[in-house]
Amino acid sequence: MFEPVPPSYWVALSALLFAAGAVGVLTRRSAILVFLSVELMLNAANLSLVAFANQWADAGAAVAMSGQTVVFVVLAIAAAEVAVGLGILVAIFRDRASTDVDVLSEVRA
């Protein structure tokens, strides 16, 4: 009934999401929005990994599982990055009452 979506469409979508995240990292001044843009880039990479794992599933289950395993590793790293990053941002916000990355560039010990 439904045709499966070709992997090239998923890869194109992940490229668009990654580009949107890169633009967000380069143009936003709020550190929170920079974190969200980085998360968008990581999820775009995850989408392409799942698309490639699905494409190569015919080659063997081990190949497909390795792609999905890498996605779980990336998700764990992203969760750790958010936990540490938000903790640092809360500490900086308590001290300076701003999360502007231009102001944060002056944070030095």
Tab-separated table of C-alpha atoms in Angstrom:
chain	number	residue	atom	x	y	z
A	1	MET	CA	0.000	0.000	0.000
A	2	PHE	CA	2.686	2.513	1.033
A	3	GLU	CA	6.033	2.673	-0.683
A	4	PRO	CA	9.021	2.917	1.658
A	5	VAL	CA	10.720	6.284	1.639
A	6	PRO	CA	14.098	6.074	-0.156
A	7	PRO	CA	17.137	6.614	2.093
A	8	SER	CA	18.255	9.537	-0.046
A	9	TYR	CA	15.225	11.504	1.154
A	10	TRP	CA	16.159	10.840	4.790
A	11	VAL	CA	19.740	11.886	4.146
A	12	ALA	CA	18.546	15.070	2.409
A	13	LEU	CA	16.270	15.819	5.386
A	14	SER	CA	19.139	15.255	7.803
A	15	ALA	CA	21.342	17.580	5.729
A	16	LEU	CA	18.676	20.287	5.930
A	17	LEU	CA	18.330	19.814	9.697
A	18	PHE	CA	22.095	19.908	10.132
A	19	ALA	CA	22.327	23.098	8.055
A	20	ALA	CA	19.566	24.711	10.136
A	21	GLY	CA	21.427	23.762	13.303
A	22	ALA	CA	24.711	25.131	11.942
A	23	VAL	CA	23.036	28.415	11.042
A	24	GLY	CA	21.561	28.551	14.541
A	25	VAL	CA	24.962	27.986	16.159
A	26	LEU	CA	26.580	30.669	14.029
A	27	THR	CA	23.876	33.328	14.292
A	28	ARG	CA	22.304	33.015	17.758
A	29	ARG	CA	23.605	34.995	20.717
A	30	SER	CA	21.750	33.157	23.499
A	31	ALA	CA	23.674	30.188	24.849
A	32	ILE	CA	20.440	28.237	25.321
A	33	LEU	CA	19.583	28.589	21.634
A	34	VAL	CA	23.128	27.594	20.714
A	35	PHE	CA	22.645	24.416	22.778
A	36	LEU	CA	19.344	23.728	21.020
A	37	SER	CA	21.017	24.200	17.646
A	38	VAL	CA	23.780	21.762	18.595
A	39	GLU	CA	21.105	19.249	19.622
A	40	LEU	CA	19.437	19.725	16.235
A	41	MET	CA	22.747	18.983	14.531
A	42	LEU	CA	23.270	15.834	16.615
A	43	ASN	CA	19.759	14.603	15.836
A	44	ALA	CA	20.357	15.248	12.132
A	45	ALA	CA	23.421	13.029	12.332
A	46	ASN	CA	21.335	10.393	14.125
A	47	LEU	CA	18.716	10.520	11.375
A	48	SER	CA	21.314	9.896	8.703
A	49	LEU	CA	22.834	7.034	10.728
A	50	VAL	CA	19.444	5.357	11.053
A	51	ALA	CA	18.764	5.869	7.346
A	52	PHE	CA	22.067	4.257	6.391
A	53	ALA	CA	21.541	1.426	8.882
A	54	ASN	CA	18.110	0.795	7.372
A	55	GLN	CA	19.557	0.815	3.857
A	56	TRP	CA	22.287	-1.667	4.773
A	57	ALA	CA	19.990	-3.916	6.790
A	58	ASP	CA	19.896	-6.316	3.844
A	59	ALA	CA	23.658	-6.787	4.205
A	60	GLY	CA	23.171	-8.283	7.632
A	61	ALA	CA	21.613	-7.625	10.992
A	62	ALA	CA	25.002	-6.807	12.546
A	63	VAL	CA	25.496	-3.880	10.175
A	64	ALA	CA	22.057	-2.480	10.943
A	65	MET	CA	22.532	-2.937	14.668
A	66	SER	CA	25.914	-1.179	14.603
A	67	GLY	CA	24.307	1.927	13.107
A	68	GLN	CA	21.600	1.929	15.729
A	69	THR	CA	24.171	1.363	18.455
A	70	VAL	CA	26.073	4.434	17.329
A	71	VAL	CA	22.808	6.402	17.534
A	72	PHE	CA	22.392	5.359	21.172
A	73	VAL	CA	25.973	6.430	21.906
A	74	VAL	CA	25.332	9.816	20.276
A	75	LEU	CA	22.123	10.220	22.301
A	76	ALA	CA	24.003	9.451	25.520
A	77	ILE	CA	26.729	11.953	24.655
A	78	ALA	CA	24.092	14.573	23.804
A	79	ALA	CA	22.329	14.013	27.120
A	80	ALA	CA	25.602	14.368	29.009
A	81	GLU	CA	26.458	17.504	27.046
A	82	VAL	CA	23.112	19.061	27.890
A	83	ALA	CA	23.374	18.179	31.580
A	84	VAL	CA	26.862	19.644	31.955
A	85	GLY	CA	26.208	22.596	29.673
A	86	LEU	CA	22.982	23.631	31.351
A	87	GLY	CA	24.612	23.335	34.755
A	88	ILE	CA	27.382	25.677	33.636
A	89	LEU	CA	24.857	28.079	32.107
A	90	VAL	CA	22.765	28.206	35.276
A	91	ALA	CA	25.889	28.991	37.289
A	92	ILE	CA	26.888	31.746	34.857
A	93	PHE	CA	23.327	33.132	34.739
A	94	ARG	CA	23.266	33.398	38.544
A	95	ASP	CA	26.487	35.389	38.427
A	96	ARG	CA	25.867	37.598	35.384
A	97	ALA	CA	22.066	37.448	34.747
A	98	SER	CA	22.675	36.939	31.019
A	99	THR	CA	23.420	34.035	28.677
A	100	ASP	CA	24.606	36.183	25.781
A	101	VAL	CA	27.572	34.381	24.236
A	102	ASP	CA	29.317	37.693	23.511
A	103	VAL	CA	29.261	38.462	27.227
A	104	LEU	CA	30.299	34.900	28.068
A	105	SER	CA	33.426	35.284	25.956
A	106	GLU	CA	34.705	37.590	28.696
A	107	VAL	CA	34.408	34.882	31.373
A	108	ARG	CA	37.924	34.122	32.444
A	109	ALA	CA	39.400	33.172	35.785
